[in-house]
PDB file of C-alpha atoms and ligand atoms in Angstrom:
ATOM      1  CA  MET A   1       0.000   0.000   0.000  1.00  0.00           C
ATOM      2  CA  LYS A   2       1.345   3.445  -0.869  1.00  0.00           C
ATOM      3  CA  THR A   3       1.937   5.922   1.928  1.00  0.00           C
ATOM      4  CA  LEU A   4       0.004   9.191   1.883  1.00  0.00           C
ATOM      5  CA  LEU A   5       0.546  12.240   4.084  1.00  0.00           C
ATOM      6  CA  LEU A   6      -2.457  14.441   4.827  1.00  0.00           C
ATOM      7  CA  THR A   7      -0.887  17.764   5.811  1.00  0.00           C
ATOM      8  CA  ARG A   8      -3.996  18.807   7.801  1.00  0.00           C
ATOM      9  CA  ARG A   9      -7.152  17.327   9.252  1.00  0.00           C
ATOM     10  CA  PHE A  10      -9.330  17.268   6.133  1.00  0.00           C
ATOM     11  CA  PRO A  11     -13.095  16.526   6.298  1.00  0.00           C
ATOM     12  CA  ASP A  12     -13.975  13.123   7.826  1.00  0.00           C
ATOM     13  CA  ALA A  13     -15.239  11.825   4.466  1.00  0.00           C
ATOM     14  CA  THR A  14     -11.881  12.669   2.860  1.00  0.00           C
ATOM     15  CA  ILE A  15      -9.938  10.948   5.633  1.00  0.00           C
ATOM     16  CA  ALA A  16     -12.124   7.833   5.458  1.00  0.00           C
ATOM     17  CA  ALA A  17     -11.812   7.624   1.658  1.00  0.00           C
ATOM     18  CA  ALA A  18      -8.038   8.081   1.897  1.00  0.00           C
ATOM     19  CA  GLN A  19      -7.660   5.453   4.607  1.00  0.00           C
ATOM     20  CA  ALA A  20      -9.525   2.906   2.484  1.00  0.00           C
ATOM     21  CA  LEU A  21      -6.901   3.215  -0.250  1.00  0.00           C
ATOM     22  CA  PHE A  22      -3.620   4.317   1.299  1.00  0.00           C
ATOM     23  CA  ASP A  23      -1.450   3.953   4.355  1.00  0.00           C
ATOM     24  CA  VAL A  24      -2.386   7.378   5.755  1.00  0.00           C
ATOM     25  CA  THR A  25      -0.514   9.676   8.133  1.00  0.00           C
ATOM     26  CA  ILE A  26      -2.434  12.734   9.335  1.00  0.00           C
ATOM     27  CA  ARG A  27      -0.554  15.831  10.422  1.00  0.00           C
ATOM     28  CA  ASP A  28      -3.121  17.101  12.905  1.00  0.00           C
ATOM     29  CA  ARG A  29      -2.185  20.789  12.889  1.00  0.00           C
ATOM     30  CA  THR A  30      -3.827  23.877  11.431  1.00  0.00           C
ATOM     31  CA  ASP A  31      -0.678  25.675  10.274  1.00  0.00           C
ATOM     32  CA  GLY A  32       1.059  24.968   6.978  1.00  0.00           C
ATOM     33  CA  LEU A  33       4.226  22.942   6.403  1.00  0.00           C
ATOM     34  CA  SER A  34       7.425  24.982   6.538  1.00  0.00           C
ATOM     35  CA  VAL A  35       9.796  24.608   3.579  1.00  0.00           C
ATOM     36  CA  GLU A  36      11.900  22.241   5.701  1.00  0.00           C
ATOM     37  CA  ASP A  37       8.883  20.134   6.670  1.00  0.00           C
ATOM     38  CA  ALA A  38       7.709  20.086   3.051  1.00  0.00           C
ATOM     39  CA  ALA A  39      11.152  18.818   2.023  1.00  0.00           C
ATOM     40  CA  THR A  40      11.051  16.109   4.687  1.00  0.00           C
ATOM     41  CA  ALA A  41       7.563  15.105   3.555  1.00  0.00           C
ATOM     42  CA  LEU A  42       8.854  14.765  -0.036  1.00  0.00           C
ATOM     43  CA  GLN A  43      11.518  12.368   1.276  1.00  0.00           C
ATOM     44  CA  SER A  44       9.148  10.387   3.494  1.00  0.00           C
ATOM     45  CA  PHE A  45       5.866   9.700   1.650  1.00  0.00           C
ATOM     46  CA  ASP A  46       4.809   8.277  -1.724  1.00  0.00           C
ATOM     47  CA  ALA A  47       2.079  10.890  -2.086  1.00  0.00           C
ATOM     48  CA  ILE A  48       0.995  14.050  -0.276  1.00  0.00           C
ATOM     49  CA  LEU A  49      -2.448  15.606   0.074  1.00  0.00           C
ATOM     50  CA  CYS A  50      -1.625  19.228   0.869  1.00  0.00           C
ATOM     51  CA  THR A  51      -3.281  22.617   0.815  1.00  0.00           C
ATOM     52  CA  LEU A  52      -2.641  26.354   0.841  1.00  0.00           C
ATOM     53  CA  GLY A  53      -0.089  27.446   3.399  1.00  0.00           C
ATOM     54  CA  ASP A  54       2.103  24.373   2.818  1.00  0.00           C
ATOM     55  CA  ARG A  55       5.330  25.753   1.413  1.00  0.00           C
ATOM     56  CA  PHE A  56       6.360  23.529  -1.473  1.00  0.00           C
ATOM     57  CA  SER A  57       8.917  25.999  -2.798  1.00  0.00           C
ATOM     58  CA  ASP A  58      11.800  25.298  -5.181  1.00  0.00           C
ATOM     59  CA  MET A  59      13.977  24.880  -2.049  1.00  0.00           C
ATOM     60  CA  ALA A  60      11.720  22.068  -0.817  1.00  0.00           C
ATOM     61  CA  PHE A  61      11.948  20.275  -4.179  1.00  0.00           C
ATOM     62  CA  ALA A  62      15.756  20.645  -4.141  1.00  0.00           C
ATOM     63  CA  VAL A  63      16.014  18.113  -1.303  1.00  0.00           C
ATOM     64  CA  PRO A  64      17.825  14.870  -2.291  1.00  0.00           C
ATOM     65  CA  ASP A  65      16.365  11.344  -2.174  1.00  0.00           C
ATOM     66  CA  LYS A  66      12.767  12.261  -2.800  1.00  0.00           C
ATOM     67  CA  ARG A  67      10.287   9.451  -2.443  1.00  0.00           C
ATOM     68  CA  CYS A  68       7.162  11.414  -3.349  1.00  0.00           C
ATOM     69  CA  GLY A  69       5.683  11.029  -6.816  1.00  0.00           C
ATOM     70  CA  MET A  70       2.448  12.952  -6.412  1.00  0.00           C
ATOM     71  CA  ILE A  71       1.095  16.053  -4.673  1.00  0.00           C
ATOM     72  CA  GLY A  72      -2.677  16.418  -4.708  1.00  0.00           C
ATOM     73  CA  SER A  73      -3.465  19.944  -3.602  1.00  0.00           C
ATOM     74  CA  PHE A  74      -6.792  20.638  -1.899  1.00  0.00           C
ATOM     75  CA  GLY A  75      -7.944  23.977  -3.363  1.00  0.00           C
ATOM     76  CA  VAL A  76      -7.984  25.684  -6.717  1.00  0.00           C
ATOM     77  CA  GLY A  77      -5.181  28.166  -5.987  1.00  0.00           C
ATOM     78  CA  PHE A  78      -1.721  26.616  -6.053  1.00  0.00           C
ATOM     79  CA  ASN A  79       0.688  29.493  -5.444  1.00  0.00           C
ATOM     80  CA  HIS A  80       2.006  27.519  -2.434  1.00  0.00           C
ATOM     81  CA  ILE A  81       3.564  24.993  -4.855  1.00  0.00           C
ATOM     82  CA  ASP A  82       6.393  25.726  -7.270  1.00  0.00           C
ATOM     83  CA  VAL A  83       4.877  23.651 -10.068  1.00  0.00           C
ATOM     84  CA  ALA A  84       7.889  24.110 -12.375  1.00  0.00           C
ATOM     85  CA  ALA A  85      10.196  22.761  -9.649  1.00  0.00           C
ATOM     86  CA  ALA A  86       7.808  19.846  -9.063  1.00  0.00           C
ATOM     87  CA  GLN A  87       7.786  19.081 -12.775  1.00  0.00           C
ATOM     88  CA  ALA A  88      11.593  19.252 -12.950  1.00  0.00           C
ATOM     89  CA  ALA A  89      11.643  16.744 -10.083  1.00  0.00           C
ATOM     90  CA  GLY A  90       9.124  14.532 -11.903  1.00  0.00           C
ATOM     91  CA  ILE A  91       6.502  14.960  -9.176  1.00  0.00           C
ATOM     92  CA  HIS A  92       2.927  15.168 -10.425  1.00  0.00           C
ATOM     93  CA  VAL A  93       0.673  17.915  -9.088  1.00  0.00           C
ATOM     94  CA  SER A  94      -3.091  18.423  -9.205  1.00  0.00           C
ATOM     95  CA  ASN A  95      -5.590  20.965  -7.833  1.00  0.00           C
ATOM     96  CA  THR A  96      -9.376  21.068  -7.318  1.00  0.00           C
ATOM     97  CA  PRO A  97     -11.025  23.558  -9.727  1.00  0.00           C
ATOM     98  CA  ASP A  98     -14.772  23.846 -10.425  1.00  0.00           C
ATOM     99  CA  VAL A  99     -16.070  22.175  -7.257  1.00  0.00           C
ATOM    100  CA  LEU A 100     -15.535  25.355  -5.230  1.00  0.00           C
ATOM    101  CA  THR A 101     -16.567  27.922  -7.844  1.00  0.00           C
ATOM    102  CA  ASP A 102     -20.101  28.453  -6.539  1.00  0.00           C
ATOM    103  CA  ALA A 103     -19.118  28.519  -2.872  1.00  0.00           C
ATOM    104  CA  THR A 104     -16.402  31.082  -3.553  1.00  0.00           C
ATOM    105  CA  ALA A 105     -18.676  33.245  -5.703  1.00  0.00           C
ATOM    106  CA  ASP A 106     -21.317  33.107  -2.954  1.00  0.00           C
ATOM    107  CA  LEU A 107     -18.711  34.344  -0.505  1.00  0.00           C
ATOM    108  CA  ALA A 108     -17.894  37.243  -2.832  1.00  0.00           C
ATOM    109  CA  MET A 109     -21.564  38.245  -2.770  1.00  0.00           C
ATOM    110  CA  THR A 110     -21.536  37.928   1.031  1.00  0.00           C
ATOM    111  CA  LEU A 111     -18.632  40.362   1.209  1.00  0.00           C
ATOM    112  CA  ILE A 112     -20.158  42.777  -1.305  1.00  0.00           C
ATOM    113  CA  LEU A 113     -23.388  42.953   0.681  1.00  0.00           C
ATOM    114  CA  MET A 114     -21.719  43.031   4.094  1.00  0.00           C
ATOM    115  CA  THR A 115     -19.380  45.816   3.047  1.00  0.00           C
ATOM    116  CA  ALA A 116     -21.856  47.975   1.136  1.00  0.00           C
ATOM    117  CA  ARG A 117     -24.522  47.635   3.849  1.00  0.00           C
ATOM    118  CA  ARG A 118     -22.076  47.897   6.757  1.00  0.00           C
ATOM    119  CA  ALA A 119     -23.173  44.550   8.178  1.00  0.00           C
ATOM    120  CA  GLY A 120     -19.975  43.851  10.129  1.00  0.00           C
ATOM    121  CA  GLU A 121     -20.138  47.259  11.764  1.00  0.00           C
ATOM    122  CA  GLY A 122     -23.837  46.757  12.537  1.00  0.00           C
ATOM    123  CA  GLU A 123     -23.222  43.369  14.085  1.00  0.00           C
ATOM    124  CA  ARG A 124     -20.496  44.833  16.277  1.00  0.00           C
ATOM    125  CA  LEU A 125     -22.885  47.602  17.354  1.00  0.00           C
ATOM    126  CA  VAL A 126     -25.631  45.184  18.417  1.00  0.00           C
ATOM    127  CA  ARG A 127     -23.234  42.901  20.280  1.00  0.00           C
ATOM    128  CA  SER A 128     -21.618  45.843  22.068  1.00  0.00           C
ATOM    129  CA  GLY A 129     -24.972  46.859  23.542  1.00  0.00           C
ATOM    130  CA  GLY A 130     -24.509  50.290  21.996  1.00  0.00           C
ATOM    131  CA  TRP A 131     -27.512  50.204  19.642  1.00  0.00           C
ATOM    132  CA  ASP A 132     -29.994  52.911  20.645  1.00  0.00           C
ATOM    133  CA  GLY A 133     -32.776  51.851  18.249  1.00  0.00           C
ATOM    134  CA  TRP A 134     -33.819  52.423  14.645  1.00  0.00           C
ATOM    135  CA  HIS A 135     -33.581  55.890  13.262  1.00  0.00           C
ATOM    136  CA  PRO A 136     -33.764  57.249   9.727  1.00  0.00           C
ATOM    137  CA  THR A 137     -30.126  58.122   9.266  1.00  0.00           C
ATOM    138  CA  GLN A 138     -28.519  55.345  11.270  1.00  0.00           C
ATOM    139  CA  MET A 139     -25.611  53.504   9.692  1.00  0.00           C
ATOM    140  CA  LEU A 140     -26.494  54.306   6.096  1.00  0.00           C
ATOM    141  CA  GLY A 141     -24.739  52.138   3.560  1.00  0.00           C
ATOM    142  CA  THR A 142     -24.577  51.971  -0.211  1.00  0.00           C
ATOM    143  CA  HIS A 143     -27.254  50.470  -2.417  1.00  0.00           C
ATOM    144  CA  VAL A 144     -26.035  47.380  -4.313  1.00  0.00           C
ATOM    145  CA  THR A 145     -28.793  46.505  -6.804  1.00  0.00           C
ATOM    146  CA  GLY A 146     -28.236  48.010 -10.253  1.00  0.00           C
ATOM    147  CA  LYS A 147     -24.671  49.167  -9.601  1.00  0.00           C
ATOM    148  CA  ARG A 148     -21.678  48.586 -11.890  1.00  0.00           C
ATOM    149  CA  ILE A 149     -19.442  45.711 -10.857  1.00  0.00           C
ATOM    150  CA  GLY A 150     -15.855  45.407 -12.096  1.00  0.00           C
ATOM    151  CA  ILE A 151     -14.367  41.923 -12.036  1.00  0.00           C
ATOM    152  CA  ILE A 152     -10.593  41.526 -12.105  1.00  0.00           C
ATOM    153  CA  GLY A 153     -10.007  38.117 -13.727  1.00  0.00           C
ATOM    154  CA  MET A 154     -12.894  36.608 -15.699  1.00  0.00           C
ATOM    155  CA  GLY A 155     -12.082  32.937 -15.049  1.00  0.00           C
ATOM    156  CA  ARG A 156     -14.500  30.418 -13.569  1.00  0.00           C
ATOM    157  CA  ILE A 157     -14.951  32.240 -10.267  1.00  0.00           C
ATOM    158  CA  GLY A 158     -15.029  35.682 -11.885  1.00  0.00           C
ATOM    159  CA  GLN A 159     -17.793  34.529 -14.227  1.00  0.00           C
ATOM    160  CA  ALA A 160     -19.760  32.991 -11.353  1.00  0.00           C
ATOM    161  CA  VAL A 161     -19.589  36.292  -9.464  1.00  0.00           C
ATOM    162  CA  ALA A 162     -20.612  38.201 -12.605  1.00  0.00           C
ATOM    163  CA  ARG A 163     -23.619  35.913 -13.150  1.00  0.00           C
ATOM    164  CA  ARG A 164     -24.820  36.436  -9.605  1.00  0.00           C
ATOM    165  CA  ALA A 165     -24.326  40.187  -9.927  1.00  0.00           C
ATOM    166  CA  HIS A 166     -26.138  40.385 -13.274  1.00  0.00           C
ATOM    167  CA  PHE A 167     -28.997  37.929 -12.789  1.00  0.00           C
ATOM    168  CA  GLY A 168     -29.461  38.391  -9.053  1.00  0.00           C
ATOM    169  CA  PHE A 169     -28.799  42.091  -8.555  1.00  0.00           C
ATOM    170  CA  GLY A 170     -29.318  43.638 -11.995  1.00  0.00           C
ATOM    171  CA  MET A 171     -25.754  44.938 -12.038  1.00  0.00           C
ATOM    172  CA  LYS A 172     -23.868  46.090 -15.095  1.00  0.00           C
ATOM    173  CA  VAL A 173     -20.756  43.956 -15.481  1.00  0.00           C
ATOM    174  CA  ILE A 174     -17.363  45.160 -16.663  1.00  0.00           C
ATOM    175  CA  TYR A 175     -14.197  43.106 -16.412  1.00  0.00           C
ATOM    176  CA  PHE A 176     -10.446  43.171 -16.821  1.00  0.00           C
ATOM    177  CA  ASN A 177      -8.861  40.008 -18.179  1.00  0.00           C
ATOM    178  CA  ARG A 178      -5.556  39.614 -20.007  1.00  0.00           C
ATOM    179  CA  SER A 179      -7.096  37.486 -22.774  1.00  0.00           C
ATOM    180  CA  PRO A 180     -10.496  38.000 -24.449  1.00  0.00           C
ATOM    181  CA  LYS A 181     -13.383  36.057 -22.904  1.00  0.00           C
ATOM    182  CA  ASP A 182     -16.559  34.829 -24.492  1.00  0.00           C
ATOM    183  CA  VAL A 183     -19.306  34.953 -21.874  1.00  0.00           C
ATOM    184  CA  ASP A 184     -23.010  34.287 -22.360  1.00  0.00           C
ATOM    185  CA  PHE A 185     -24.337  37.231 -20.344  1.00  0.00           C
ATOM    186  CA  PRO A 186     -23.973  40.996 -20.830  1.00  0.00           C
ATOM    187  CA  ALA A 187     -20.447  42.037 -19.839  1.00  0.00           C
ATOM    188  CA  ARG A 188     -18.000  44.569 -21.231  1.00  0.00           C
ATOM    189  CA  GLN A 189     -14.259  43.928 -21.267  1.00  0.00           C
ATOM    190  CA  VAL A 190     -12.129  46.909 -20.229  1.00  0.00           C
ATOM    191  CA  ASP A 191      -8.624  47.150 -21.709  1.00  0.00           C
ATOM    192  CA  ASP A 192      -6.754  48.387 -18.699  1.00  0.00           C
ATOM    193  CA  LEU A 193      -7.043  47.867 -14.971  1.00  0.00           C
ATOM    194  CA  HIS A 194      -7.162  51.570 -14.144  1.00  0.00           C
ATOM    195  CA  GLY A 195     -10.117  51.955 -16.489  1.00  0.00           C
ATOM    196  CA  LEU A 196     -11.933  49.240 -14.579  1.00  0.00           C
ATOM    197  CA  MET A 197     -11.069  50.695 -11.181  1.00  0.00           C
ATOM    198  CA  SER A 198     -12.311  54.147 -12.156  1.00  0.00           C
ATOM    199  CA  GLN A 199     -15.622  52.971 -13.645  1.00  0.00           C
ATOM    200  CA  ALA A 200     -16.810  50.369 -11.145  1.00  0.00           C
ATOM    201  CA  ASP A 201     -18.917  50.941  -8.037  1.00  0.00           C
ATOM    202  CA  ILE A 202     -17.842  47.516  -6.796  1.00  0.00           C
ATOM    203  CA  VAL A 203     -14.514  45.856  -7.655  1.00  0.00           C
ATOM    204  CA  VAL A 204     -13.983  42.133  -7.061  1.00  0.00           C
ATOM    205  CA  VAL A 205     -10.558  40.476  -7.357  1.00  0.00           C
ATOM    206  CA  THR A 206     -10.670  36.854  -8.569  1.00  0.00           C
ATOM    207  CA  VAL A 207      -7.294  36.361 -10.312  1.00  0.00           C
ATOM    208  CA  PRO A 208      -4.854  33.691  -9.046  1.00  0.00           C
ATOM    209  CA  GLY A 209      -2.091  34.827  -6.720  1.00  0.00           C
ATOM    210  CA  GLY A 210       1.649  34.860  -7.300  1.00  0.00           C
ATOM    211  CA  GLY A 211       3.728  35.493 -10.411  1.00  0.00           C
ATOM    212  CA  ALA A 212       2.698  38.401 -12.622  1.00  0.00           C
ATOM    213  CA  ASN A 213      -0.382  39.036 -10.473  1.00  0.00           C
ATOM    214  CA  THR A 214       1.661  39.995  -7.406  1.00  0.00           C
ATOM    215  CA  HIS A 215       0.636  43.549  -6.467  1.00  0.00           C
ATOM    216  CA  LEU A 216      -1.428  43.820  -9.653  1.00  0.00           C
ATOM    217  CA  VAL A 217      -3.689  46.113  -7.629  1.00  0.00           C
ATOM    218  CA  ASP A 218      -1.238  48.750  -6.440  1.00  0.00           C
ATOM    219  CA  ALA A 219      -1.566  52.223  -4.914  1.00  0.00           C
ATOM    220  CA  ALA A 220      -2.172  53.837  -8.300  1.00  0.00           C
ATOM    221  CA  ALA A 221      -4.945  51.373  -9.158  1.00  0.00           C
ATOM    222  CA  LEU A 222      -6.637  51.799  -5.761  1.00  0.00           C
ATOM    223  CA  GLY A 223      -6.340  55.556  -6.156  1.00  0.00           C
ATOM    224  CA  GLN A 224      -8.477  55.304  -9.305  1.00  0.00           C
ATOM    225  CA  MET A 225     -11.495  53.997  -7.373  1.00  0.00           C
ATOM    226  CA  THR A 226     -14.392  56.403  -7.081  1.00  0.00           C
ATOM    227  CA  ASP A 227     -15.525  57.805  -3.735  1.00  0.00           C
ATOM    228  CA  GLY A 228     -17.810  55.344  -1.963  1.00  0.00           C
ATOM    229  CA  ALA A 229     -16.707  52.356  -4.064  1.00  0.00           C
ATOM    230  CA  VAL A 230     -16.441  48.873  -2.559  1.00  0.00           C
ATOM    231  CA  PHE A 231     -13.331  46.728  -3.003  1.00  0.00           C
ATOM    232  CA  VAL A 232     -13.580  42.948  -2.474  1.00  0.00           C
ATOM    233  CA  ASN A 233     -10.751  40.404  -2.532  1.00  0.00           C
ATOM    234  CA  ILE A 234     -11.579  36.687  -2.491  1.00  0.00           C
ATOM    235  CA  ALA A 235      -8.456  35.606  -4.428  1.00  0.00           C
ATOM    236  CA  ARG A 236      -5.062  35.894  -2.751  1.00  0.00           C
ATOM    237  CA  GLY A 237      -3.675  38.625  -0.530  1.00  0.00           C
ATOM    238  CA  ASP A 238      -0.536  39.146  -2.600  1.00  0.00           C
ATOM    239  CA  VAL A 239      -2.566  40.339  -5.623  1.00  0.00           C
ATOM    240  CA  VAL A 240      -3.082  43.601  -3.725  1.00  0.00           C
ATOM    241  CA  ASP A 241      -0.453  45.922  -2.268  1.00  0.00           C
ATOM    242  CA  GLU A 242      -1.783  45.530   1.282  1.00  0.00           C
ATOM    243  CA  ALA A 243      -0.012  48.599   2.695  1.00  0.00           C
ATOM    244  CA  ALA A 244      -1.381  50.773  -0.109  1.00  0.00           C
ATOM    245  CA  MET A 245      -4.863  49.320   0.412  1.00  0.00           C
ATOM    246  CA  ILE A 246      -4.728  50.088   4.143  1.00  0.00           C
ATOM    247  CA  ALA A 247      -3.611  53.655   3.396  1.00  0.00           C
ATOM    248  CA  GLU A 248      -6.483  54.093   0.932  1.00  0.00           C
ATOM    249  CA  LEU A 249      -9.012  52.619   3.389  1.00  0.00           C
ATOM    250  CA  ALA A 250      -7.699  54.834   6.196  1.00  0.00           C
ATOM    251  CA  ARG A 251      -8.591  57.874   4.059  1.00  0.00           C
ATOM    252  CA  GLY A 252     -12.188  56.675   4.355  1.00  0.00           C
ATOM    253  CA  ARG A 253     -12.941  57.163   0.643  1.00  0.00           C
ATOM    254  CA  ILE A 254     -13.616  53.507  -0.152  1.00  0.00           C
ATOM    255  CA  SER A 255     -14.572  50.427   1.844  1.00  0.00           C
ATOM    256  CA  ALA A 256     -13.428  46.831   1.513  1.00  0.00           C
ATOM    257  CA  GLY A 257     -14.499  43.254   2.094  1.00  0.00           C
ATOM    258  CA  LEU A 258     -11.550  40.884   2.459  1.00  0.00           C
ATOM    259  CA  ASP A 259     -11.333  37.108   2.679  1.00  0.00           C
ATOM    260  CA  VAL A 260      -7.589  36.865   2.036  1.00  0.00           C
ATOM    261  CA  TYR A 261      -4.430  38.569   3.297  1.00  0.00           C
ATOM    262  CA  ASP A 262      -0.829  38.873   2.224  1.00  0.00           C
ATOM    263  CA  LYS A 263       0.679  37.010   5.194  1.00  0.00           C
ATOM    264  CA  GLU A 264      -2.159  34.773   6.391  1.00  0.00           C
ATOM    265  CA  PRO A 265      -3.112  34.253   9.159  1.00  0.00           C
ATOM    266  CA  MET A 266      -1.487  37.564  10.136  1.00  0.00           C
ATOM    267  CA  VAL A 267      -3.902  40.443   9.618  1.00  0.00           C
ATOM    268  CA  PRO A 268      -2.324  43.883  10.146  1.00  0.00           C
ATOM    269  CA  ASP A 269      -3.626  45.760  13.207  1.00  0.00           C
ATOM    270  CA  ALA A 270      -3.943  48.830  10.984  1.00  0.00           C
ATOM    271  CA  LEU A 271      -6.649  46.912   9.092  1.00  0.00           C
ATOM    272  CA  LYS A 272      -8.414  45.535  12.155  1.00  0.00           C
ATOM    273  CA  VAL A 273      -9.011  48.984  13.621  1.00  0.00           C
ATOM    274  CA  LEU A 274     -10.814  50.274  10.525  1.00  0.00           C
ATOM    275  CA  GLU A 275     -14.629  50.228  10.566  1.00  0.00           C
ATOM    276  CA  ASN A 276     -14.940  50.470   6.763  1.00  0.00           C
ATOM    277  CA  VAL A 277     -13.576  46.985   6.156  1.00  0.00           C
ATOM    278  CA  VAL A 278     -15.143  43.536   6.601  1.00  0.00           C
ATOM    279  CA  LEU A 279     -12.581  40.880   7.517  1.00  0.00           C
ATOM    280  CA  LEU A 280     -13.254  37.174   7.009  1.00  0.00           C
ATOM    281  CA  PRO A 281     -10.847  34.295   7.749  1.00  0.00           C
ATOM    282  CA  HIS A 282     -10.410  32.880   4.201  1.00  0.00           C
ATOM    283  CA  LEU A 283     -13.878  31.309   4.081  1.00  0.00           C
ATOM    284  CA  GLY A 284     -14.208  31.182   0.262  1.00  0.00           C
ATOM    285  CA  SER A 285     -14.722  27.439  -0.056  1.00  0.00           C
ATOM    286  CA  ALA A 286     -15.672  26.800   3.573  1.00  0.00           C
ATOM    287  CA  ALA A 287     -18.925  24.847   3.130  1.00  0.00           C
ATOM    288  CA  LEU A 288     -18.915  21.193   4.175  1.00  0.00           C
ATOM    289  CA  GLU A 289     -20.251  19.856   0.853  1.00  0.00           C
ATOM    290  CA  THR A 290     -17.677  21.917  -1.015  1.00  0.00           C
ATOM    291  CA  ARG A 291     -14.781  20.813   1.153  1.00  0.00           C
ATOM    292  CA  GLU A 292     -15.871  17.175   0.817  1.00  0.00           C
ATOM    293  CA  ALA A 293     -16.005  17.558  -2.974  1.00  0.00           C
ATOM    294  CA  MET A 294     -12.542  19.137  -2.935  1.00  0.00           C
ATOM    295  CA  GLY A 295     -11.225  16.240  -0.854  1.00  0.00           C
ATOM    296  CA  GLN A 296     -12.727  13.690  -3.212  1.00  0.00           C
ATOM    297  CA  MET A 297     -11.309  15.438  -6.276  1.00  0.00           C
ATOM    298  CA  ALA A 298      -7.842  15.633  -4.720  1.00  0.00           C
ATOM    299  CA  LEU A 299      -8.021  11.922  -3.866  1.00  0.00           C
ATOM    300  CA  ASP A 300      -9.292  10.999  -7.341  1.00  0.00           C
ATOM    301  CA  ASN A 301      -6.125  12.535  -8.737  1.00  0.00           C
ATOM    302  CA  ILE A 302      -3.889  10.735  -6.265  1.00  0.00           C
ATOM    303  CA  VAL A 303      -5.600   7.436  -7.116  1.00  0.00           C
ATOM    304  CA  ALA A 304      -5.152   8.113 -10.848  1.00  0.00           C
ATOM    305  CA  TRP A 305      -1.448   8.651 -10.232  1.00  0.00           C
ATOM    306  CA  ALA A 306      -1.216   5.482  -8.096  1.00  0.00           C
ATOM    307  CA  GLU A 307      -2.852   3.495 -10.916  1.00  0.00           C
ATOM    308  CA  GLY A 308      -0.605   5.035 -13.573  1.00  0.00           C
ATOM    309  CA  ARG A 309      -3.450   6.923 -15.285  1.00  0.00           C
ATOM    310  CA  PRO A 310      -3.338  10.581 -16.441  1.00  0.00           C
ATOM    311  CA  LEU A 311      -4.440  12.969 -13.702  1.00  0.00           C
ATOM    312  CA  PRO A 312      -7.882  14.489 -14.321  1.00  0.00           C
ATOM    313  CA  GLN A 313      -6.727  17.848 -12.900  1.00  0.00           C
ATOM    314  CA  ALA A 314      -3.013  17.796 -13.739  1.00  0.00           C
ATOM    315  CA  LEU A 315      -1.104  21.065 -13.257  1.00  0.00           C
ATOM    316  CA  TRP A 316       1.577  19.841 -15.618  1.00  0.00           C
ATOM    317  CA  THR A 317       1.458  17.081 -18.214  1.00  0.00           C
ATOM    318  CA  VAL A 318       4.187  15.173 -19.995  1.00  0.00           C
TER     319      VAL A 318
HETATM  320  C1  DGY B   1      -8.546  27.853  -2.969  1.00  0.00           C
HETATM  321  O1  DGY B   1      -9.062  26.785  -3.259  1.00  0.00           O
HETATM  322  O2  DGY B   1      -7.568  28.299  -3.540  1.00  0.00           O
HETATM  323  C2  DGY B   1      -9.196  28.621  -1.891  1.00  0.00           C
HETATM  324  O3  DGY B   1      -8.517  29.778  -1.582  1.00  0.00           O
HETATM  325  C3  DGY B   1      -9.432  27.772  -0.683  1.00  0.00           C
HETATM  326  O4  DGY B   1     -10.647  28.177  -0.179  1.00  0.00           O
END
């Protein structure tokens, strides 16, 4: 039986399915593998079921005497794995697209509504005991229905957000995407990011993290946003210049709904003290059915590798 490391406690269904097929070791911790631990794992197990926060960098893959032939990553984003280094080492890698698209798009809508309607602030007010009753000008937010939404990255999740915005909230959709996209609902592609930032009432970031997308949304881009606009990030923290975003939020001109941060789980105090920002702990795919589907997809890939078949969700192919 092949050995399989689970780098976290995954859903019970995932663990049970894994244990039926592999000799499983569970690392029962919530933090990610360090580069050193990732390297050791590559030397110690035939296959690894990992997730974001596990640091499979080029340094980890440089370790000698690797035993691992397959990394199944739980999640669609894979900026925690140096896929080129894995490929050079002959280690197969897969991710879990599609199964979390709806859950993540739903979370984007949650953040849009919470931020525009000041729901986090309102919840804090009620819990603090400081609410003195309804009055006509209390905690006025921004109307969402019919506004213009700007999507950065029109991939699967971007399109799912756009659909919800268009069909559910009657929003006009504009988007910035490096390549042209053919979508089956009304949406206008904008050629440059600054154009999108300056025209949208609500901006949602859905591009993958790392590489050329690092700090794609910088101070200049944030400065283009109109007064009262809402900025939402459900992608990866490094896509946004976090310091510049905090400075822009501190001016009070825009508000933000964030699910991701540059150095998770560290969230800067300068962000936590601001009332015009909703902060969630990376909940994008955090629904039980979704996480079980992600676990099953990751395992399906590991099984395909174990049986010598092509991976259904391969991140590199021969
Ligand atoms: C992913 O799959 O990349 C998400 O960020 C996890 O929720």
